[in-house]
PDB file of C-alpha atoms and ligand atoms in Angstrom:
ATOM      1  CA  UNK A  28       0.000   0.000   0.000  1.00 56.00           C
ATOM      2  CA  UNK A  29       1.307   3.455  -0.899  1.00 56.00           C
ATOM      3  CA  UNK A  30       2.287   5.673   2.011  1.00 61.00           C
ATOM      4  CA  UNK A  31       1.585   8.690  -0.225  1.00 66.00           C
ATOM      5  CA  UNK A  32      -2.160   8.986  -0.790  1.00 61.00           C
ATOM      6  CA  UNK A  33      -3.311  10.989  -3.819  1.00 52.00           C
ATOM      7  CA  UNK A  34      -2.852  14.689  -3.141  1.00 53.00           C
ATOM      8  CA  UNK A  35      -5.902  16.915  -3.086  1.00 68.00           C
ATOM      9  CA  UNK A  36      -5.883  19.550  -5.796  1.00 92.00           C
ATOM     10  CA  UNK A  37      -7.628  21.956  -3.456  1.00 98.00           C
ATOM     11  CA  UNK A  38      -6.267  25.505  -3.195  1.00 98.00           C
ATOM     12  CA  UNK A  39      -3.956  25.651  -0.184  1.00 98.00           C
ATOM     13  CA  UNK A  40      -3.756  28.317   2.501  1.00 98.00           C
ATOM     14  CA  UNK A  41      -0.330  29.597   1.244  1.00 98.00           C
ATOM     15  CA  UNK A  42      -1.703  29.767  -2.332  1.00 98.00           C
ATOM     16  CA  UNK A  43      -4.723  31.722  -1.039  1.00 98.00           C
ATOM     17  CA  UNK A  44      -2.422  34.172   0.766  1.00 98.00           C
ATOM     18  CA  UNK A  45      -0.123  34.547  -2.270  1.00 98.00           C
ATOM     19  CA  UNK A  46      -3.034  35.896  -4.308  1.00 98.00           C
ATOM     20  CA  UNK A  47      -2.624  39.225  -2.515  1.00 98.00           C
ATOM     21  CA  UNK A  48       0.855  39.840  -3.891  1.00 97.00           C
ATOM     22  CA  UNK A  49      -0.121  38.337  -7.253  1.00 98.00           C
ATOM     23  CA  UNK A  50      -2.919  40.933  -7.404  1.00 95.00           C
ATOM     24  CA  UNK A  51      -5.573  38.301  -8.242  1.00 97.00           C
ATOM     25  CA  UNK A  52      -8.858  38.981  -6.460  1.00 98.00           C
ATOM     26  CA  UNK A  53     -10.147  36.104  -4.345  1.00 99.00           C
ATOM     27  CA  UNK A  54     -13.678  34.729  -4.712  1.00 99.00           C
ATOM     28  CA  UNK A  55     -15.384  33.178  -1.683  1.00 99.00           C
ATOM     29  CA  UNK A  56     -18.951  31.905  -1.185  1.00 99.00           C
ATOM     30  CA  UNK A  57     -20.640  30.010   1.596  1.00 98.00           C
ATOM     31  CA  UNK A  58     -22.006  26.477   1.167  1.00 99.00           C
ATOM     32  CA  UNK A  59     -23.550  24.077   3.631  1.00 98.00           C
ATOM     33  CA  UNK A  60     -24.224  20.848   1.727  1.00 98.00           C
ATOM     34  CA  UNK A  61     -22.952  18.485  -0.975  1.00 98.00           C
ATOM     35  CA  UNK A  62     -24.930  19.568  -4.081  1.00 98.00           C
ATOM     36  CA  UNK A  63     -24.343  23.303  -3.664  1.00 98.00           C
ATOM     37  CA  UNK A  64     -20.676  22.824  -2.757  1.00 98.00           C
ATOM     38  CA  UNK A  65     -20.185  20.640  -5.842  1.00 98.00           C
ATOM     39  CA  UNK A  66     -21.788  23.229  -8.142  1.00 98.00           C
ATOM     40  CA  UNK A  67     -19.833  26.218  -6.854  1.00 98.00           C
ATOM     41  CA  UNK A  68     -16.586  24.244  -6.766  1.00 98.00           C
ATOM     42  CA  UNK A  69     -17.116  23.241 -10.407  1.00 98.00           C
ATOM     43  CA  UNK A  70     -17.835  26.886 -11.258  1.00 98.00           C
ATOM     44  CA  UNK A  71     -14.330  27.816 -10.094  1.00 98.00           C
ATOM     45  CA  UNK A  72     -14.756  29.504  -6.716  1.00 98.00           C
ATOM     46  CA  UNK A  73     -11.440  29.956  -4.829  1.00 98.00           C
ATOM     47  CA  UNK A  74     -12.708  29.197  -1.332  1.00 99.00           C
ATOM     48  CA  UNK A  75     -15.859  27.838   0.275  1.00 99.00           C
ATOM     49  CA  UNK A  76     -16.849  28.990   3.733  1.00 99.00           C
ATOM     50  CA  UNK A  77     -19.098  26.713   5.750  1.00 99.00           C
ATOM     51  CA  UNK A  78     -20.433  29.772   7.544  1.00 98.00           C
ATOM     52  CA  UNK A  79     -22.396  29.862  10.757  1.00 98.00           C
ATOM     53  CA  UNK A  80     -25.049  31.613   8.630  1.00 98.00           C
ATOM     54  CA  UNK A  81     -26.072  27.952   8.339  1.00 98.00           C
ATOM     55  CA  UNK A  82     -28.082  28.795  11.450  1.00 98.00           C
ATOM     56  CA  UNK A  83     -30.161  31.364   9.530  1.00 96.00           C
ATOM     57  CA  UNK A  84     -30.325  30.355   5.856  1.00 97.00           C
ATOM     58  CA  UNK A  85     -30.602  26.575   6.362  1.00 97.00           C
ATOM     59  CA  UNK A  86     -31.865  26.033   9.911  1.00 98.00           C
ATOM     60  CA  UNK A  87     -34.281  28.986   9.898  1.00 96.00           C
ATOM     61  CA  UNK A  88     -33.112  30.715  13.089  1.00 97.00           C
ATOM     62  CA  UNK A  89     -33.105  34.509  13.310  1.00 94.00           C
ATOM     63  CA  UNK A  90     -29.411  34.762  14.263  1.00 96.00           C
ATOM     64  CA  UNK A  91     -26.173  32.782  14.016  1.00 98.00           C
ATOM     65  CA  UNK A  92     -26.132  32.076  17.756  1.00 98.00           C
ATOM     66  CA  UNK A  93     -28.052  28.753  17.884  1.00 98.00           C
ATOM     67  CA  UNK A  94     -25.984  26.581  15.507  1.00 98.00           C
ATOM     68  CA  UNK A  95     -23.783  24.085  17.375  1.00 99.00           C
ATOM     69  CA  UNK A  96     -20.266  22.802  16.759  1.00 99.00           C
ATOM     70  CA  UNK A  97     -21.632  19.313  16.002  1.00 99.00           C
ATOM     71  CA  UNK A  98     -24.031  20.774  13.418  1.00 99.00           C
ATOM     72  CA  UNK A  99     -21.227  22.789  11.786  1.00 99.00           C
ATOM     73  CA  UNK A 100     -19.139  19.621  11.578  1.00 99.00           C
ATOM     74  CA  UNK A 101     -22.058  17.618  10.136  1.00 99.00           C
ATOM     75  CA  UNK A 102     -22.535  20.161   7.323  1.00 99.00           C
ATOM     76  CA  UNK A 103     -18.808  20.727   6.721  1.00 98.00           C
ATOM     77  CA  UNK A 104     -18.395  16.992   6.066  1.00 98.00           C
ATOM     78  CA  UNK A 105     -20.975  17.213   3.253  1.00 98.00           C
ATOM     79  CA  UNK A 106     -19.089  20.150   1.755  1.00 98.00           C
ATOM     80  CA  UNK A 107     -15.617  18.608   1.851  1.00 98.00           C
ATOM     81  CA  UNK A 108     -16.969  15.421   0.245  1.00 98.00           C
ATOM     82  CA  UNK A 109     -17.985  17.513  -2.764  1.00 98.00           C
ATOM     83  CA  UNK A 110     -15.008  19.839  -3.152  1.00 98.00           C
ATOM     84  CA  UNK A 111     -11.942  19.081  -5.242  1.00 98.00           C
ATOM     85  CA  UNK A 112     -10.598  22.553  -6.101  1.00 98.00           C
ATOM     86  CA  UNK A 113     -11.534  25.165  -3.517  1.00 98.00           C
ATOM     87  CA  UNK A 114     -10.015  25.876  -0.135  1.00 98.00           C
ATOM     88  CA  UNK A 115     -12.568  24.886   2.544  1.00 98.00           C
ATOM     89  CA  UNK A 116     -12.893  27.047   5.665  1.00 99.00           C
ATOM     90  CA  UNK A 117     -15.320  26.328   8.530  1.00 99.00           C
ATOM     91  CA  UNK A 118     -16.731  28.906  10.954  1.00 98.00           C
ATOM     92  CA  UNK A 119     -16.227  28.389  14.669  1.00 99.00           C
ATOM     93  CA  UNK A 120     -19.770  28.765  16.037  1.00 98.00           C
ATOM     94  CA  UNK A 121     -20.589  30.806  19.151  1.00 98.00           C
ATOM     95  CA  UNK A 122     -19.040  30.286  21.730  1.00 98.00           C
ATOM     96  CA  UNK A 123     -16.571  27.618  20.578  1.00 98.00           C
ATOM     97  CA  UNK A 124     -13.632  30.064  20.365  1.00 98.00           C
ATOM     98  CA  UNK A 125     -14.518  32.050  23.486  1.00 98.00           C
ATOM     99  CA  UNK A 126     -13.738  29.567  26.241  1.00 97.00           C
ATOM    100  CA  UNK A 127      -9.963  29.964  26.285  1.00 97.00           C
ATOM    101  CA  UNK A 128      -7.125  28.883  24.020  1.00 98.00           C
ATOM    102  CA  UNK A 129      -7.160  25.232  25.116  1.00 98.00           C
ATOM    103  CA  UNK A 130     -10.871  24.796  24.407  1.00 98.00           C
ATOM    104  CA  UNK A 131     -10.552  26.683  21.094  1.00 98.00           C
ATOM    105  CA  UNK A 132      -7.783  24.303  19.979  1.00 98.00           C
ATOM    106  CA  UNK A 133      -9.943  21.327  20.993  1.00 98.00           C
ATOM    107  CA  UNK A 134     -12.914  22.673  18.984  1.00 98.00           C
ATOM    108  CA  UNK A 135     -10.968  23.824  15.926  1.00 99.00           C
ATOM    109  CA  UNK A 136      -9.001  20.562  16.066  1.00 98.00           C
ATOM    110  CA  UNK A 137     -12.277  18.652  15.861  1.00 98.00           C
ATOM    111  CA  UNK A 138     -13.283  20.714  12.834  1.00 98.00           C
ATOM    112  CA  UNK A 139     -10.083  19.947  10.911  1.00 98.00           C
ATOM    113  CA  UNK A 140      -9.877  16.323  12.053  1.00 98.00           C
ATOM    114  CA  UNK A 141     -13.504  15.324  11.489  1.00 98.00           C
ATOM    115  CA  UNK A 142     -14.345  17.336   8.353  1.00 98.00           C
ATOM    116  CA  UNK A 143     -11.191  17.469   6.254  1.00 98.00           C
ATOM    117  CA  UNK A 144     -11.494  21.268   5.986  1.00 98.00           C
ATOM    118  CA  UNK A 145      -8.210  23.172   5.807  1.00 98.00           C
ATOM    119  CA  UNK A 146      -8.906  26.203   8.011  1.00 99.00           C
ATOM    120  CA  UNK A 147     -11.278  27.780  10.507  1.00 99.00           C
ATOM    121  CA  UNK A 148     -12.773  31.250  10.701  1.00 99.00           C
ATOM    122  CA  UNK A 149     -13.577  33.011  13.946  1.00 99.00           C
ATOM    123  CA  UNK A 150     -15.173  36.329  14.781  1.00 98.00           C
ATOM    124  CA  UNK A 151     -12.720  38.622  16.513  1.00 98.00           C
ATOM    125  CA  UNK A 152      -9.642  40.800  16.193  1.00 98.00           C
ATOM    126  CA  UNK A 153      -7.639  42.213  19.111  1.00 98.00           C
ATOM    127  CA  UNK A 154      -9.905  40.445  21.635  1.00 98.00           C
ATOM    128  CA  UNK A 155      -9.153  37.070  19.987  1.00 98.00           C
ATOM    129  CA  UNK A 156      -5.421  37.605  19.323  1.00 98.00           C
ATOM    130  CA  UNK A 157      -4.351  35.081  21.949  1.00 98.00           C
ATOM    131  CA  UNK A 158      -6.735  32.450  20.588  1.00 98.00           C
ATOM    132  CA  UNK A 159      -5.655  33.102  16.995  1.00 98.00           C
ATOM    133  CA  UNK A 160      -1.969  32.680  17.852  1.00 98.00           C
ATOM    134  CA  UNK A 161      -2.728  29.566  19.954  1.00 98.00           C
ATOM    135  CA  UNK A 162      -4.557  27.958  17.028  1.00 98.00           C
ATOM    136  CA  UNK A 163      -1.870  28.964  14.519  1.00 98.00           C
ATOM    137  CA  UNK A 164       0.853  27.544  16.794  1.00 98.00           C
ATOM    138  CA  UNK A 165      -1.159  24.311  16.899  1.00 98.00           C
ATOM    139  CA  UNK A 166      -1.057  24.186  13.083  1.00 98.00           C
ATOM    140  CA  UNK A 167      -4.608  25.380  12.521  1.00 99.00           C
ATOM    141  CA  UNK A 168      -4.907  28.156   9.902  1.00 99.00           C
ATOM    142  CA  UNK A 169      -7.248  30.950  11.017  1.00 99.00           C
ATOM    143  CA  UNK A 170      -9.289  33.483   9.059  1.00 99.00           C
ATOM    144  CA  UNK A 171     -10.329  36.339  11.375  1.00 99.00           C
ATOM    145  CA  UNK A 172     -13.590  38.297  11.015  1.00 98.00           C
ATOM    146  CA  UNK A 173     -13.883  41.928  12.119  1.00 98.00           C
ATOM    147  CA  UNK A 174     -16.302  44.838  11.707  1.00 98.00           C
ATOM    148  CA  UNK A 175     -19.877  43.640  11.993  1.00 98.00           C
ATOM    149  CA  UNK A 176     -19.726  40.448  14.022  1.00 98.00           C
ATOM    150  CA  UNK A 177     -23.116  38.714  13.771  1.00 98.00           C
ATOM    151  CA  UNK A 178     -22.407  36.596  16.865  1.00 98.00           C
ATOM    152  CA  UNK A 179     -22.473  39.876  18.869  1.00 97.00           C
ATOM    153  CA  UNK A 180     -25.935  40.823  17.574  1.00 95.00           C
ATOM    154  CA  UNK A 181     -27.410  41.094  21.073  1.00 95.00           C
ATOM    155  CA  UNK A 182     -24.563  43.279  22.320  1.00 94.00           C
ATOM    156  CA  UNK A 183     -24.685  45.513  19.197  1.00 90.00           C
ATOM    157  CA  UNK A 184     -28.488  45.723  19.230  1.00 91.00           C
ATOM    158  CA  UNK A 185     -28.812  44.723  15.578  1.00 91.00           C
ATOM    159  CA  UNK A 186     -26.831  44.354  12.377  1.00 94.00           C
ATOM    160  CA  UNK A 187     -25.216  47.767  11.828  1.00 95.00           C
ATOM    161  CA  UNK A 188     -22.351  49.238   9.812  1.00 97.00           C
ATOM    162  CA  UNK A 189     -19.302  49.482  12.101  1.00 97.00           C
ATOM    163  CA  UNK A 190     -17.583  52.902  11.978  1.00 97.00           C
ATOM    164  CA  UNK A 191     -15.131  52.919  14.910  1.00 98.00           C
ATOM    165  CA  UNK A 192     -11.960  53.625  12.908  1.00 98.00           C
ATOM    166  CA  UNK A 193      -9.471  53.096  15.738  1.00 98.00           C
ATOM    167  CA  UNK A 194     -11.049  49.828  16.786  1.00 98.00           C
ATOM    168  CA  UNK A 195     -11.150  48.494  13.221  1.00 98.00           C
ATOM    169  CA  UNK A 196      -7.470  49.328  12.618  1.00 98.00           C
ATOM    170  CA  UNK A 197      -6.452  47.740  15.953  1.00 98.00           C
ATOM    171  CA  UNK A 198      -8.490  44.617  15.267  1.00 98.00           C
ATOM    172  CA  UNK A 199      -7.040  44.162  11.768  1.00 99.00           C
ATOM    173  CA  UNK A 200      -3.448  44.702  12.889  1.00 99.00           C
ATOM    174  CA  UNK A 201      -3.837  42.462  15.946  1.00 99.00           C
ATOM    175  CA  UNK A 202      -5.360  39.606  13.920  1.00 99.00           C
ATOM    176  CA  UNK A 203      -2.589  39.850  11.301  1.00 99.00           C
ATOM    177  CA  UNK A 204       0.129  40.036  13.992  1.00 98.00           C
ATOM    178  CA  UNK A 205      -1.370  37.001  15.752  1.00 98.00           C
ATOM    179  CA  UNK A 206      -0.897  34.956  12.576  1.00 99.00           C
ATOM    180  CA  UNK A 207      -4.311  34.947  10.868  1.00 99.00           C
ATOM    181  CA  UNK A 208      -3.891  34.105   7.166  1.00 99.00           C
ATOM    182  CA  UNK A 209      -6.779  36.345   6.075  1.00 99.00           C
ATOM    183  CA  UNK A 210      -9.457  38.642   7.513  1.00 98.00           C
ATOM    184  CA  UNK A 211     -13.130  39.058   6.657  1.00 99.00           C
ATOM    185  CA  UNK A 212     -14.199  42.715   6.817  1.00 98.00           C
ATOM    186  CA  UNK A 213     -17.964  42.890   7.275  1.00 98.00           C
ATOM    187  CA  UNK A 214     -20.025  46.065   6.891  1.00 98.00           C
ATOM    188  CA  UNK A 215     -17.444  48.788   7.313  1.00 98.00           C
ATOM    189  CA  UNK A 216     -16.945  52.016   5.318  1.00 98.00           C
ATOM    190  CA  UNK A 217     -15.125  51.315   2.059  1.00 98.00           C
ATOM    191  CA  UNK A 218     -12.325  53.832   2.819  1.00 98.00           C
ATOM    192  CA  UNK A 219     -11.525  51.994   6.054  1.00 98.00           C
ATOM    193  CA  UNK A 220     -11.447  48.660   4.212  1.00 98.00           C
ATOM    194  CA  UNK A 221      -9.058  50.179   1.641  1.00 98.00           C
ATOM    195  CA  UNK A 222      -6.809  51.427   4.459  1.00 98.00           C
ATOM    196  CA  UNK A 223      -6.754  48.017   6.179  1.00 98.00           C
ATOM    197  CA  UNK A 224      -6.089  46.257   2.871  1.00 98.00           C
ATOM    198  CA  UNK A 225      -2.992  48.451   2.348  1.00 98.00           C
ATOM    199  CA  UNK A 226      -1.904  48.173   5.995  1.00 98.00           C
ATOM    200  CA  UNK A 227      -1.744  44.388   6.471  1.00 98.00           C
ATOM    201  CA  UNK A 228       0.160  41.757   4.447  1.00 98.00           C
ATOM    202  CA  UNK A 229      -2.673  39.173   4.413  1.00 98.00           C
ATOM    203  CA  UNK A 230      -5.752  39.115   2.134  1.00 98.00           C
ATOM    204  CA  UNK A 231      -8.834  41.054   3.210  1.00 99.00           C
ATOM    205  CA  UNK A 232     -12.136  39.497   2.165  1.00 99.00           C
ATOM    206  CA  UNK A 233     -14.972  42.001   2.078  1.00 98.00           C
ATOM    207  CA  UNK A 234     -18.706  41.711   2.595  1.00 98.00           C
ATOM    208  CA  UNK A 235     -20.271  45.152   2.617  1.00 98.00           C
ATOM    209  CA  UNK A 236     -16.767  46.677   2.641  1.00 98.00           C
ATOM    210  CA  UNK A 237     -16.404  48.110  -0.877  1.00 98.00           C
ATOM    211  CA  UNK A 238     -14.250  47.228  -3.841  1.00 97.00           C
ATOM    212  CA  UNK A 239     -10.705  47.667  -2.493  1.00 98.00           C
ATOM    213  CA  UNK A 240     -10.551  44.371  -0.586  1.00 98.00           C
ATOM    214  CA  UNK A 241      -8.353  41.544  -1.869  1.00 98.00           C
ATOM    215  CA  UNK A 242     -11.452  39.382  -2.316  1.00 98.00           C
ATOM    216  CA  UNK A 243     -15.197  39.196  -1.717  1.00 98.00           C
ATOM    217  CA  UNK A 244     -17.509  36.789   0.100  1.00 98.00           C
ATOM    218  CA  UNK A 245     -21.288  36.449  -0.071  1.00 98.00           C
ATOM    219  CA  UNK A 246     -23.797  34.115   1.511  1.00 98.00           C
ATOM    220  CA  UNK A 247     -24.743  31.725  -1.303  1.00 98.00           C
ATOM    221  CA  UNK A 248     -28.463  31.715  -0.510  1.00 97.00           C
ATOM    222  CA  UNK A 249     -28.537  35.541  -0.651  1.00 97.00           C
ATOM    223  CA  UNK A 250     -26.799  35.820  -4.031  1.00 97.00           C
ATOM    224  CA  UNK A 251     -28.902  33.024  -5.576  1.00 98.00           C
ATOM    225  CA  UNK A 252     -32.196  34.540  -4.415  1.00 96.00           C
ATOM    226  CA  UNK A 253     -32.970  31.625  -2.105  1.00 95.00           C
ATOM    227  CA  UNK A 254     -33.607  33.689   1.027  1.00 88.00           C
ATOM    228  CA  UNK A 255     -36.889  35.445   1.728  1.00 83.00           C
ATOM    229  CA  UNK A 256     -37.485  38.877   3.231  1.00 84.00           C
ATOM    230  CA  UNK A 257     -35.007  41.748   3.527  1.00 86.00           C
ATOM    231  CA  UNK A 258     -31.958  41.580   1.251  1.00 88.00           C
ATOM    232  CA  UNK A 259     -28.988  43.514   2.696  1.00 91.00           C
ATOM    233  CA  UNK A 260     -27.628  46.441   0.591  1.00 93.00           C
ATOM    234  CA  UNK A 261     -24.283  44.667   0.079  1.00 95.00           C
ATOM    235  CA  UNK A 262     -25.875  41.655  -1.657  1.00 96.00           C
ATOM    236  CA  UNK A 263     -26.082  41.412  -5.428  1.00 97.00           C
ATOM    237  CA  UNK A 264     -28.600  38.773  -6.472  1.00 96.00           C
ATOM    238  CA  UNK A 265     -27.220  36.850  -9.440  1.00 97.00           C
ATOM    239  CA  UNK A 266     -30.211  34.521  -9.798  1.00 97.00           C
ATOM    240  CA  UNK A 267     -33.800  34.032  -8.676  1.00 96.00           C
ATOM    241  CA  UNK A 268     -33.582  30.368  -7.720  1.00 97.00           C
ATOM    242  CA  UNK A 269     -36.245  30.682  -5.012  1.00 96.00           C
ATOM    243  CA  UNK A 270     -38.791  31.916  -7.545  1.00 96.00           C
ATOM    244  CA  UNK A 271     -37.769  29.192 -10.034  1.00 97.00           C
ATOM    245  CA  UNK A 272     -38.341  26.524  -7.362  1.00 98.00           C
ATOM    246  CA  UNK A 273     -41.771  27.896  -6.406  1.00 97.00           C
ATOM    247  CA  UNK A 274     -42.811  28.070 -10.078  1.00 98.00           C
ATOM    248  CA  UNK A 275     -41.564  24.528 -10.761  1.00 98.00           C
ATOM    249  CA  UNK A 276     -43.445  23.143  -7.741  1.00 98.00           C
ATOM    250  CA  UNK A 277     -46.656  24.999  -8.706  1.00 98.00           C
ATOM    251  CA  UNK A 278     -46.379  23.546 -12.228  1.00 98.00           C
ATOM    252  CA  UNK A 279     -45.812  20.030 -10.825  1.00 98.00           C
ATOM    253  CA  UNK A 280     -48.884  20.290  -8.554  1.00 98.00           C
ATOM    254  CA  UNK A 281     -51.001  21.523 -11.474  1.00 98.00           C
ATOM    255  CA  UNK A 282     -49.760  18.713 -13.769  1.00 98.00           C
ATOM    256  CA  UNK A 283     -50.487  16.031 -11.152  1.00 98.00           C
ATOM    257  CA  UNK A 284     -53.925  17.477 -10.383  1.00 98.00           C
ATOM    258  CA  UNK A 285     -54.830  17.625 -14.089  1.00 98.00           C
ATOM    259  CA  UNK A 286     -53.493  14.108 -14.751  1.00 98.00           C
ATOM    260  CA  UNK A 287     -50.829  15.511 -17.114  1.00 98.00           C
ATOM    261  CA  UNK A 288     -47.949  14.034 -15.134  1.00 98.00           C
ATOM    262  CA  UNK A 289     -46.779  11.318 -15.444  1.00 97.00           C
ATOM    263  CA  UNK A 290     -47.102  11.110 -19.233  1.00 97.00           C
ATOM    264  CA  UNK A 291     -46.541   7.990 -21.346  1.00 96.00           C
ATOM    265  CA  UNK A 292     -42.820   8.856 -21.621  1.00 97.00           C
ATOM    266  CA  UNK A 293     -42.485   8.585 -17.807  1.00 97.00           C
ATOM    267  CA  UNK A 294     -44.379   5.277 -17.570  1.00 96.00           C
ATOM    268  CA  UNK A 295     -43.463   1.596 -18.091  1.00 97.00           C
ATOM    269  CA  UNK A 296     -45.219  -1.205 -20.062  1.00 93.00           C
TER     270      UNK A 296
HETATM  271  O1  KIV B  27     -21.201  32.827   8.400  1.00 92.91           O
HETATM  272  C1  KIV B  27     -21.036  33.417   7.328  1.00 92.91           C
HETATM  273  O2  KIV B  27     -21.662  33.114   6.330  1.00 92.91           O
HETATM  274  C2  KIV B  27     -20.079  34.519   7.303  1.00 92.91           C
HETATM  275  C3  KIV B  27     -19.996  35.341   6.066  1.00 92.91           C
HETATM  276  C4  KIV B  27     -21.101  36.318   6.054  1.00 92.91           C
HETATM  277  C5  KIV B  27     -18.681  36.009   5.925  1.00 92.91           C
HETATM  278  O3  KIV B  27     -19.404  34.746   8.248  1.00 92.91           O
END
């Protein structure tokens, strides 16, 4: 038996980071299951984030707080089974990175070990610097997430653009200094995102942070038109899949009720 199993062709963390100096913008989308992950991987996305937005867009909660570590792992396994090209990053759900460095390593270690993902993401900057460096020293690549931090929704009193310049700069620098390989900038003024992108050597991935970031991320269900209700300003909807599904199901019900489905071509003799 070979001691060298076939290498994955997935984008690696160092290749992801190198894109900044190569000047090639990074594309990131969320995915939470096998069929969607397969489709977006085949379409050429650079990285797939198994985001804790799973809690909202798949599980139907009104925040990202309820999703558990076991549920994140369950969904991340479906994603990694489907992906052959993209880097796979998994969110650390609340409060799996907030219970000290030891516990964070245990939880992030489970994510890498049980799912086959290559990196974790956690919400935090300066406040999480110790955890980020602990994880990195344990060999676990970390993407930080600053600006609007949805896990702090109750403390922030809603989902709002974050404008504290000093705090944003400190958070970005602290996360980079602690060894994060990349930082998500969520809902911050575009000039601040441009300043951070120039200031730190690692890729910035924007969501509601303007065009100067090294890459962009969106929640897949938002950009495909699969979510209902309010669509945030920073989302561009590239498809109306939700409407297509409703129309297809209405047509199916009508066909069955009228006796037009199944037709002879769907039946056996
Ligand atoms: O959980 C998630 O989907 C995210 C993105 C919005 C960046 O953190």
